[in-house]
Short mmCIF file of N, CA, C and O in Angstrom, two decimals:
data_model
loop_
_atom_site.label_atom_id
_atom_site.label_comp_id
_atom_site.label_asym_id
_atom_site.label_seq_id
_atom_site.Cartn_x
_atom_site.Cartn_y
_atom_site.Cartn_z
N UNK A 286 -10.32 -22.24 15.92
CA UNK A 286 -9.03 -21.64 15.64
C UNK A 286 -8.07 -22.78 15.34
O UNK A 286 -7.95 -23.73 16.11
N UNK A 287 -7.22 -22.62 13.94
CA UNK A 287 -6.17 -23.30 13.85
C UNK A 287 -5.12 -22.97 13.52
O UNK A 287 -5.06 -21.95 12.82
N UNK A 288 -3.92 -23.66 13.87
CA UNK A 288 -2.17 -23.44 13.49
C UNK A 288 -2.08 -24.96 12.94
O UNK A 288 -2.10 -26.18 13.11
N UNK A 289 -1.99 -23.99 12.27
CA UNK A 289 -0.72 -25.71 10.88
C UNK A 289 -1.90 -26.43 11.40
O UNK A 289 -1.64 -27.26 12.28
N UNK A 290 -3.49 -26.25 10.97
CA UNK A 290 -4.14 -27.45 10.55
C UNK A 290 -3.87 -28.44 12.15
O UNK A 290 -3.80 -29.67 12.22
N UNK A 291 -3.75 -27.53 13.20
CA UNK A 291 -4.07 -28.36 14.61
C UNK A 291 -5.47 -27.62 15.20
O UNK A 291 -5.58 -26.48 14.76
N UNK A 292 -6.18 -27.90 15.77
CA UNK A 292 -7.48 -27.26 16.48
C UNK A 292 -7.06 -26.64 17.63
O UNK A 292 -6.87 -27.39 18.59
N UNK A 293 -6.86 -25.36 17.79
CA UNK A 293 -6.34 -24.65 18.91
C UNK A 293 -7.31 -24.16 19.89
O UNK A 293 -6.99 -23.25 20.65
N UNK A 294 -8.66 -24.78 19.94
CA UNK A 294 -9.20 -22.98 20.32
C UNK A 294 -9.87 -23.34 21.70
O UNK A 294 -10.69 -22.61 22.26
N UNK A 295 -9.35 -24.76 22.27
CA UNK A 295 -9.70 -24.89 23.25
C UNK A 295 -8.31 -24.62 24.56
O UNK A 295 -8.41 -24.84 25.77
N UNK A 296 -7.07 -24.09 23.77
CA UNK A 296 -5.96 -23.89 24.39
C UNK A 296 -5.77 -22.24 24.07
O UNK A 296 -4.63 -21.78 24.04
N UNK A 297 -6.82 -21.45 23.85
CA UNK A 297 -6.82 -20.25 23.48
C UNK A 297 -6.63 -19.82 25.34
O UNK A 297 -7.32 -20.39 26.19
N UNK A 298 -5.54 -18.69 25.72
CA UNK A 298 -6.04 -18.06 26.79
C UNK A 298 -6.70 -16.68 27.05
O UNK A 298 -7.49 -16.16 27.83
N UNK A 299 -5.86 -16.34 25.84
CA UNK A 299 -6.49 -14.66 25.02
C UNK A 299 -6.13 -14.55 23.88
O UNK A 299 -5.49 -15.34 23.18
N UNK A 300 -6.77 -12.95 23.53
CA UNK A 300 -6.61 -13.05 22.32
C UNK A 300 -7.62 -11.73 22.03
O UNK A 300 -8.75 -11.62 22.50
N UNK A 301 -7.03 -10.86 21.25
CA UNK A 301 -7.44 -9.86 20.85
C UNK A 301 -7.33 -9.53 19.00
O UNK A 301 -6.68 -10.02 18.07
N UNK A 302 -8.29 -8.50 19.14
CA UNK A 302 -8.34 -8.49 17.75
C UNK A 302 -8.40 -6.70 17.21
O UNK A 302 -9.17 -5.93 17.77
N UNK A 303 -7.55 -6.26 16.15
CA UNK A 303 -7.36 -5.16 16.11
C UNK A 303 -7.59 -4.76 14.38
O UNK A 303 -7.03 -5.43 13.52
N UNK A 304 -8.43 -3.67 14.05
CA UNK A 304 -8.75 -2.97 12.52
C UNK A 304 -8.65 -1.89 12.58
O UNK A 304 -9.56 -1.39 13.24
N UNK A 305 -7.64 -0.90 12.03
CA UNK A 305 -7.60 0.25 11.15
C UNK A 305 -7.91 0.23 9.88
O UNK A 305 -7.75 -0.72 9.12
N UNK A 306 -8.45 1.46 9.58
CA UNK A 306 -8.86 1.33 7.86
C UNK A 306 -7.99 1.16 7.46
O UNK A 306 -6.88 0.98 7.96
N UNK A 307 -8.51 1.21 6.04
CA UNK A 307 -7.37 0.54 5.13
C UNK A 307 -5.98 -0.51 5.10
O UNK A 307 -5.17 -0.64 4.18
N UNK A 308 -5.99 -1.11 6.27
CA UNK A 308 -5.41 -2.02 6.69
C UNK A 308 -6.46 -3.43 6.56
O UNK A 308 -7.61 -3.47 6.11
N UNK A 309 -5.52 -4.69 7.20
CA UNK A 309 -6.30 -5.81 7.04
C UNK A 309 -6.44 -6.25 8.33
O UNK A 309 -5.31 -6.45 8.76
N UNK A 310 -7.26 -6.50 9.16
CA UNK A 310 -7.42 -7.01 10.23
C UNK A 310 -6.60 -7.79 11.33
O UNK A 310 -6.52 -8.95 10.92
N UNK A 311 -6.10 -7.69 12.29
CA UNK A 311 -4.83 -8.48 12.83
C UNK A 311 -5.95 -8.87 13.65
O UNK A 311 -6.99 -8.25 13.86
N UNK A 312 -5.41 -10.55 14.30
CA UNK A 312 -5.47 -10.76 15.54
C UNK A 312 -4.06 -11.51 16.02
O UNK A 312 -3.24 -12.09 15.32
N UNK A 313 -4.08 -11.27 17.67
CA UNK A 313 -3.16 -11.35 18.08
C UNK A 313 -3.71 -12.93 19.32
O UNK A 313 -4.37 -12.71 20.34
N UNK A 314 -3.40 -13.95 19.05
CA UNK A 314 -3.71 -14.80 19.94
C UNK A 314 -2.76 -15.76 20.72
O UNK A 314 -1.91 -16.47 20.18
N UNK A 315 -3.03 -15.69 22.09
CA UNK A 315 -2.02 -16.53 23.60
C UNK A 315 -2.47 -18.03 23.88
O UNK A 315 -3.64 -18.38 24.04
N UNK A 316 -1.72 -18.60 23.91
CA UNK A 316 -2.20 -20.07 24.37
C UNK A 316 -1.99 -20.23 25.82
O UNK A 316 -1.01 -19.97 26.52
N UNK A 317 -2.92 -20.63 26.04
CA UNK A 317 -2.09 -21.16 27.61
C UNK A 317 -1.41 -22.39 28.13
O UNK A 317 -1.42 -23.56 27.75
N UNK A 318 -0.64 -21.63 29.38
CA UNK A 318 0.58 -22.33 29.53
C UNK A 318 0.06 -24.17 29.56
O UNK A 318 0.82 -25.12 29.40
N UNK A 319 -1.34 -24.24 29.80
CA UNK A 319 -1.36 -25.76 30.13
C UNK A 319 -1.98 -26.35 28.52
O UNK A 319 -2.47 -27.48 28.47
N UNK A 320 -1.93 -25.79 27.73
CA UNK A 320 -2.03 -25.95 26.41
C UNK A 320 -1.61 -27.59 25.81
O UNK A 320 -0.43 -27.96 25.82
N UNK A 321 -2.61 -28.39 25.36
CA UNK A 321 -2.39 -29.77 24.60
C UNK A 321 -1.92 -29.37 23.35
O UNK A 321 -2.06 -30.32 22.58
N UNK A 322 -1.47 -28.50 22.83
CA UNK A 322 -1.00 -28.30 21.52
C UNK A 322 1.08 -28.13 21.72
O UNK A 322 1.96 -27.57 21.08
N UNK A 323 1.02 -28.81 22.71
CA UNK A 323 2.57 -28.46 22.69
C UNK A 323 3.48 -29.42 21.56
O UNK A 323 3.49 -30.65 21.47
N UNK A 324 4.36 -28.23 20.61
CA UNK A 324 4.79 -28.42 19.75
C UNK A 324 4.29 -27.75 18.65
O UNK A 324 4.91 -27.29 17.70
N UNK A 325 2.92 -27.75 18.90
CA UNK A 325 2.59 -27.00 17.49
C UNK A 325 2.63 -25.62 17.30
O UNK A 325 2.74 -25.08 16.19
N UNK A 326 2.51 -24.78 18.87
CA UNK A 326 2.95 -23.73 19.27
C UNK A 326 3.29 -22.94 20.57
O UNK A 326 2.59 -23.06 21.57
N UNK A 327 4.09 -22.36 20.53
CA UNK A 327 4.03 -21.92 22.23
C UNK A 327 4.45 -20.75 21.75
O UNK A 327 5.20 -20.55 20.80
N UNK A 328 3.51 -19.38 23.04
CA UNK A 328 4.33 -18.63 23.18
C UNK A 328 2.48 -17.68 22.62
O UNK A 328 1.29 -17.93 22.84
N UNK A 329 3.36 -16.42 21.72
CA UNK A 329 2.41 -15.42 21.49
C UNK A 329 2.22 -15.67 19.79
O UNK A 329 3.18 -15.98 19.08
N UNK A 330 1.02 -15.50 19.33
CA UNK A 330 1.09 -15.37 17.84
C UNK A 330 0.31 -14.42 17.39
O UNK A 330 -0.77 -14.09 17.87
N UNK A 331 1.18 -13.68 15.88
CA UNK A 331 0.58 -12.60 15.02
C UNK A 331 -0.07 -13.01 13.93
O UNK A 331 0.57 -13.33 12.93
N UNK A 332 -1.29 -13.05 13.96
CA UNK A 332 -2.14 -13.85 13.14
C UNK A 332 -2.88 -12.85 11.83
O UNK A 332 -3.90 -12.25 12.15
N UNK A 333 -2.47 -12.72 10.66
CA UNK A 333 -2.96 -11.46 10.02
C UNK A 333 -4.08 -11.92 9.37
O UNK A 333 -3.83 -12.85 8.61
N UNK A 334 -5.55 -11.49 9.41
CA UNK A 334 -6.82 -12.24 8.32
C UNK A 334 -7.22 -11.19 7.19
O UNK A 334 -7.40 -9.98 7.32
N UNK A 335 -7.29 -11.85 6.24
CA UNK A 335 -7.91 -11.29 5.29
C UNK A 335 -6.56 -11.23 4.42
O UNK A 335 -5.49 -11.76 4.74
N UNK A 336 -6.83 -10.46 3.25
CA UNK A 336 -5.64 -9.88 2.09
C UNK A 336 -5.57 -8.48 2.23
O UNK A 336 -6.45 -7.72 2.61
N UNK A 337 -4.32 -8.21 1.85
CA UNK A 337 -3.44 -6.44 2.04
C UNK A 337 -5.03 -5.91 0.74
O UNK A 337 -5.49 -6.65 -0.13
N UNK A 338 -5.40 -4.81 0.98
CA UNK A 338 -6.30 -4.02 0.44
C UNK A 338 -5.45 -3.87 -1.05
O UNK A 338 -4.28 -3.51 -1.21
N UNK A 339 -6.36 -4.22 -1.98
CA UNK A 339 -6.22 -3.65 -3.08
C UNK A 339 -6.00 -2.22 -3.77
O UNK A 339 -6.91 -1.39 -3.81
N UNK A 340 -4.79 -2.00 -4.28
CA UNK A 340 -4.91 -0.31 -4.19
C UNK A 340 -5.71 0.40 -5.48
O UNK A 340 -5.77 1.61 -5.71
N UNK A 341 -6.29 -0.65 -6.25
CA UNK A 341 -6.97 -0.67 -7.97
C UNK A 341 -7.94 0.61 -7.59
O UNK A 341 -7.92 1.63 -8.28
N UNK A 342 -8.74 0.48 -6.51
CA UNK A 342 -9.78 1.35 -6.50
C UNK A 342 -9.31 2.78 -6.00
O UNK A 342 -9.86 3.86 -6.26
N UNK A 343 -8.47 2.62 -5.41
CA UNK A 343 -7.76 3.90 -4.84
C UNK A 343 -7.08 4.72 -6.13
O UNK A 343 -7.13 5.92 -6.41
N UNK A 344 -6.55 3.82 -6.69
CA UNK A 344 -5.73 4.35 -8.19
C UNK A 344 -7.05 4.98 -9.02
O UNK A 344 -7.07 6.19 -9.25
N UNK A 345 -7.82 4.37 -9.32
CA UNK A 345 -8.82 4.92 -10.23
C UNK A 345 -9.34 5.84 -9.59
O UNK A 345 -9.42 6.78 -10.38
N UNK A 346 -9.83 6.19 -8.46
CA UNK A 346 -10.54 7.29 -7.74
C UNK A 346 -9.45 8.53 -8.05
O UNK A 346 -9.90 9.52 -8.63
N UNK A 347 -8.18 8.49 -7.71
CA UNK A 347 -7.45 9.56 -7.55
C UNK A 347 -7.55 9.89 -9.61
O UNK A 347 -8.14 10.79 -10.22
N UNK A 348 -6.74 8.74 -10.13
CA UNK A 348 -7.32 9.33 -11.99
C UNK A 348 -8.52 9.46 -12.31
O UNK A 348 -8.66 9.80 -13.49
N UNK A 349 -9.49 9.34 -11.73
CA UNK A 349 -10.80 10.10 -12.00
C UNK A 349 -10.70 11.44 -11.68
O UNK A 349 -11.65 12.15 -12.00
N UNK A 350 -9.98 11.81 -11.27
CA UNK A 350 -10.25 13.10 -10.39
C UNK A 350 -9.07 13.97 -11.10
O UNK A 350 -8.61 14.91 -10.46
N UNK A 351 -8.60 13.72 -12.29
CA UNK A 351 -7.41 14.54 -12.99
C UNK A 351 -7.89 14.99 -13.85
O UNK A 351 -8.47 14.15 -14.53
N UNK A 352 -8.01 16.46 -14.39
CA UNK A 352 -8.14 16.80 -15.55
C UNK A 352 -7.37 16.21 -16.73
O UNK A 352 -6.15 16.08 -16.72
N UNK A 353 -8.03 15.91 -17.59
CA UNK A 353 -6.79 15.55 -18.98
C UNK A 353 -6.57 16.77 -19.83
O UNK A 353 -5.97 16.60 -20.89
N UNK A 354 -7.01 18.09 -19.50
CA UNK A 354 -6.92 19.28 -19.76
C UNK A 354 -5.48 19.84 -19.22
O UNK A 354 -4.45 20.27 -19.75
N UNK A 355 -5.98 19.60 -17.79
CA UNK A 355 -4.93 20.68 -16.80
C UNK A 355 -3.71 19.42 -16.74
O UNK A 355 -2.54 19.78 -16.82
N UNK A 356 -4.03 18.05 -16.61
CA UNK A 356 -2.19 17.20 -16.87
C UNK A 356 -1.78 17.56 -18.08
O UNK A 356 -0.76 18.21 -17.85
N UNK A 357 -1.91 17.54 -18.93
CA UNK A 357 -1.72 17.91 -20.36
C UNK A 357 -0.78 19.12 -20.11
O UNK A 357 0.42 18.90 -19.96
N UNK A 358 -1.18 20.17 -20.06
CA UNK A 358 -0.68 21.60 -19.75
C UNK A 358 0.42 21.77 -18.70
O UNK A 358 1.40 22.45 -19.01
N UNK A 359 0.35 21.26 -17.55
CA UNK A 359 1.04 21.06 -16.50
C UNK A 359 2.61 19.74 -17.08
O UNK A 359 3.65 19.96 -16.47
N UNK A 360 2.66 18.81 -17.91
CA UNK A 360 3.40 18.07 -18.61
C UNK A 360 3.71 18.95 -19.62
O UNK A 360 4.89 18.82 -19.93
N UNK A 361 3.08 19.88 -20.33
CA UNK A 361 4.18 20.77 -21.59
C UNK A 361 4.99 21.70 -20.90
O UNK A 361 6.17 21.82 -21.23
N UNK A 362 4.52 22.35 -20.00
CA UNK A 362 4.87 23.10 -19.12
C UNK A 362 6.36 22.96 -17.86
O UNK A 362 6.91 23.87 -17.25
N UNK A 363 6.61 21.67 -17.82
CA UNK A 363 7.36 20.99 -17.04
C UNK A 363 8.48 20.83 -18.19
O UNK A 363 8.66 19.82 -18.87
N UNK A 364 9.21 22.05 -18.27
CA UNK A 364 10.71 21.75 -19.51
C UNK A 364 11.66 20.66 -18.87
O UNK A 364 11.98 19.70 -19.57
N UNK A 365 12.24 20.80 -17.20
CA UNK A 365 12.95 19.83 -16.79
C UNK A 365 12.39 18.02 -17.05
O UNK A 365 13.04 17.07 -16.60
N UNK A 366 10.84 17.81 -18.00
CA UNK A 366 10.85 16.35 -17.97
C UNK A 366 10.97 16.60 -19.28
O UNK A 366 11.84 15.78 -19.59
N UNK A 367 10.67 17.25 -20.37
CA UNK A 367 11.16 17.55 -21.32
C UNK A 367 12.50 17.37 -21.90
O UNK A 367 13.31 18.30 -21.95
N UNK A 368 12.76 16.05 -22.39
CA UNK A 368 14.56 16.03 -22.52
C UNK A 368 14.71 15.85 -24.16
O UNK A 368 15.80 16.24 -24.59
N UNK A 369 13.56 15.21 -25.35
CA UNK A 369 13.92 15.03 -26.71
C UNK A 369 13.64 13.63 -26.45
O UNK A 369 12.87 13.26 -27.34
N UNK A 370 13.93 12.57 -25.57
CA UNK A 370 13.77 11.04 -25.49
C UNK A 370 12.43 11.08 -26.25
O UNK A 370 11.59 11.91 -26.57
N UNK A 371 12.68 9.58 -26.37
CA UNK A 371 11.24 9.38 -26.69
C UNK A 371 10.37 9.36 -25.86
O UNK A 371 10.62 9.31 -24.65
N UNK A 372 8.87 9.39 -26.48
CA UNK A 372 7.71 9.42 -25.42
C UNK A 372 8.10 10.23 -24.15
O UNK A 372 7.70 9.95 -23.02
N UNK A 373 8.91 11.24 -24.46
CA UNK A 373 8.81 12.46 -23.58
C UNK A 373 7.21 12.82 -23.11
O UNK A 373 6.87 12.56 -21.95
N UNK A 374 6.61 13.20 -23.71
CA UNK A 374 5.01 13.54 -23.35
C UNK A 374 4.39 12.77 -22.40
O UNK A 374 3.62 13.39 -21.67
N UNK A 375 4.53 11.41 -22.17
CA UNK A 375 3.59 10.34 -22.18
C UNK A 375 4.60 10.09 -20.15
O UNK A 375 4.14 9.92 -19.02
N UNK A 376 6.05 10.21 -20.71
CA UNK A 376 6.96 10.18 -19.15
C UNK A 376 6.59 11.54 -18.46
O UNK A 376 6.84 11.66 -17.26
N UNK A 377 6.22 12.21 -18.90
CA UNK A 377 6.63 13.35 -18.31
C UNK A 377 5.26 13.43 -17.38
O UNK A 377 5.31 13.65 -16.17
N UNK A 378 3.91 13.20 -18.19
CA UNK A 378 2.66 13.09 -17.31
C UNK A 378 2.88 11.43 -16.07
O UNK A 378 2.58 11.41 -14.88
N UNK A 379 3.35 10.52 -16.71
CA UNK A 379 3.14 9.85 -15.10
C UNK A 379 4.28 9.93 -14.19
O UNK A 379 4.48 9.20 -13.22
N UNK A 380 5.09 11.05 -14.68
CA UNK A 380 6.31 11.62 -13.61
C UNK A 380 5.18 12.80 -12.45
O UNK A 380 5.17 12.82 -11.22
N UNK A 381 4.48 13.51 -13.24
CA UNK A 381 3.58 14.35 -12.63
C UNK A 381 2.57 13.75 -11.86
O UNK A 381 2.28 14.10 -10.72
N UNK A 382 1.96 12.71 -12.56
CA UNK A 382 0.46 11.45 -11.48
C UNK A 382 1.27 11.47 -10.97
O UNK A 382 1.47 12.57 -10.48
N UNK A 383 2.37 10.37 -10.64
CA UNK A 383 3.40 10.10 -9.30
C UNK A 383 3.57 11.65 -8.02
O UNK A 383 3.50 11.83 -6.80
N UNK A 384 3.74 12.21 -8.90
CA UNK A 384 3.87 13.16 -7.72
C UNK A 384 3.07 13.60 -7.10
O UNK A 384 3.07 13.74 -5.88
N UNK A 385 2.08 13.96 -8.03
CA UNK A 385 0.63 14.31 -7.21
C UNK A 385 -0.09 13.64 -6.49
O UNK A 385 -0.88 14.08 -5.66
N UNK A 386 0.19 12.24 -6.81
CA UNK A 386 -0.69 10.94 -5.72
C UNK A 386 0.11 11.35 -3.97
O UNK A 386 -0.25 11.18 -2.80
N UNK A 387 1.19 11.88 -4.57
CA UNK A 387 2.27 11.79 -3.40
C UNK A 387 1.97 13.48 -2.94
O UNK A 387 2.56 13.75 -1.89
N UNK A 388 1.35 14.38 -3.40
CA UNK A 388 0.93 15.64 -2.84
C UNK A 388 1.76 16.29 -3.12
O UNK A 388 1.82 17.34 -2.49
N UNK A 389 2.81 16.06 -4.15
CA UNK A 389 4.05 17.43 -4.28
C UNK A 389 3.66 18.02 -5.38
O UNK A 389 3.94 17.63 -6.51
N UNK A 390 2.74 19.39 -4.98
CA UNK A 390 2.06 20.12 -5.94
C UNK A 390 3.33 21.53 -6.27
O UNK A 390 3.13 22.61 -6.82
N UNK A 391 4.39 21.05 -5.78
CA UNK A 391 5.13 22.60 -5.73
C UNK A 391 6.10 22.72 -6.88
O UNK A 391 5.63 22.66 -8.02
N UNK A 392 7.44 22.90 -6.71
CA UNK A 392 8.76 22.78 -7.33
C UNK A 392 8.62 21.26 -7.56
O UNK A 392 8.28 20.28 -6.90
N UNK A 393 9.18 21.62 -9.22
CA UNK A 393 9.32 19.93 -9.59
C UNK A 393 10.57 19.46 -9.42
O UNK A 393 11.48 20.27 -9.23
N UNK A 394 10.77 18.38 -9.46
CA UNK A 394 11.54 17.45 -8.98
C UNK A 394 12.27 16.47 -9.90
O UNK A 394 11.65 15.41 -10.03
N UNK A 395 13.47 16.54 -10.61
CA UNK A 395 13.90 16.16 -11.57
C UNK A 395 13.58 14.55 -11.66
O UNK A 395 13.57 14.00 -10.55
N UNK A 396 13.32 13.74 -12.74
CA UNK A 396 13.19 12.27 -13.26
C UNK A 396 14.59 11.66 -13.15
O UNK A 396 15.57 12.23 -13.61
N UNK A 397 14.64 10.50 -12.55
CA UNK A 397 15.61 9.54 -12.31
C UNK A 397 17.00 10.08 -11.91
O UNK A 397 18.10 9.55 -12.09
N UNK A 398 16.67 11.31 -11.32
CA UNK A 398 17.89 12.06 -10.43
C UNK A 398 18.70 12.74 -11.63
O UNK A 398 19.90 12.83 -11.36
N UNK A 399 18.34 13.29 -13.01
CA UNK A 399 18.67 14.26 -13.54
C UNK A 399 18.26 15.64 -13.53
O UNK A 399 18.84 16.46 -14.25
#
């Protein structure tokens, strides 16, 4: 175990380690009080390993799973995203993905608070 590139792990006193899915792994590690690393740390540390989960695969799983039939229909259908702008068609379906990733299958919900 190291901090700032010092060798800690013989001043380890505890130390636990905690994973929920889709999260990244924490550990949480204590030095003890008679610790030779004084200066480099004291006290309690939140140690996070690994990288925040990529959401690429999550994104593609959920657009795999969309009709380009039924968004299509559900975007002509939606007059409130319908304004004449341009690429009306094209806003109006990832106004709809957005919502649906988010589960609001009901009453739509006006674009940029119009």
């Amino acid at each position: 175990m190291e901090i700032g590139g010092h060798d800690v792990s013989r001043d380890l006193s505890a130390y636990s380690l905690a994973h929920r899915a889709g999260d990244v792994p924490q550990m949480v590690i204590e030095l003890s009080p008679r610790s030779t690393a004084t200066g480099v740390f004291e006290g309690l540390a939140h140690v996070v390993i690994g990288d925040p989960p990529d959401p690429g695969s999550a994104a593609a799983a959920f657009l795999s799973a969309i009709s380009p039939a039924e968004l299509e229909k559900a975007a002509l259908d939606r007059h409130d995203l319908m304004d004449g702008r341009p690429h009306e068609l094209t806003r109006a379906m990832l106004a709809l993905l957005r919502e649906w990733a988010l589960g609001q299958w009901g009453e739509p919900e006006p674009e940029d608070g119009q």
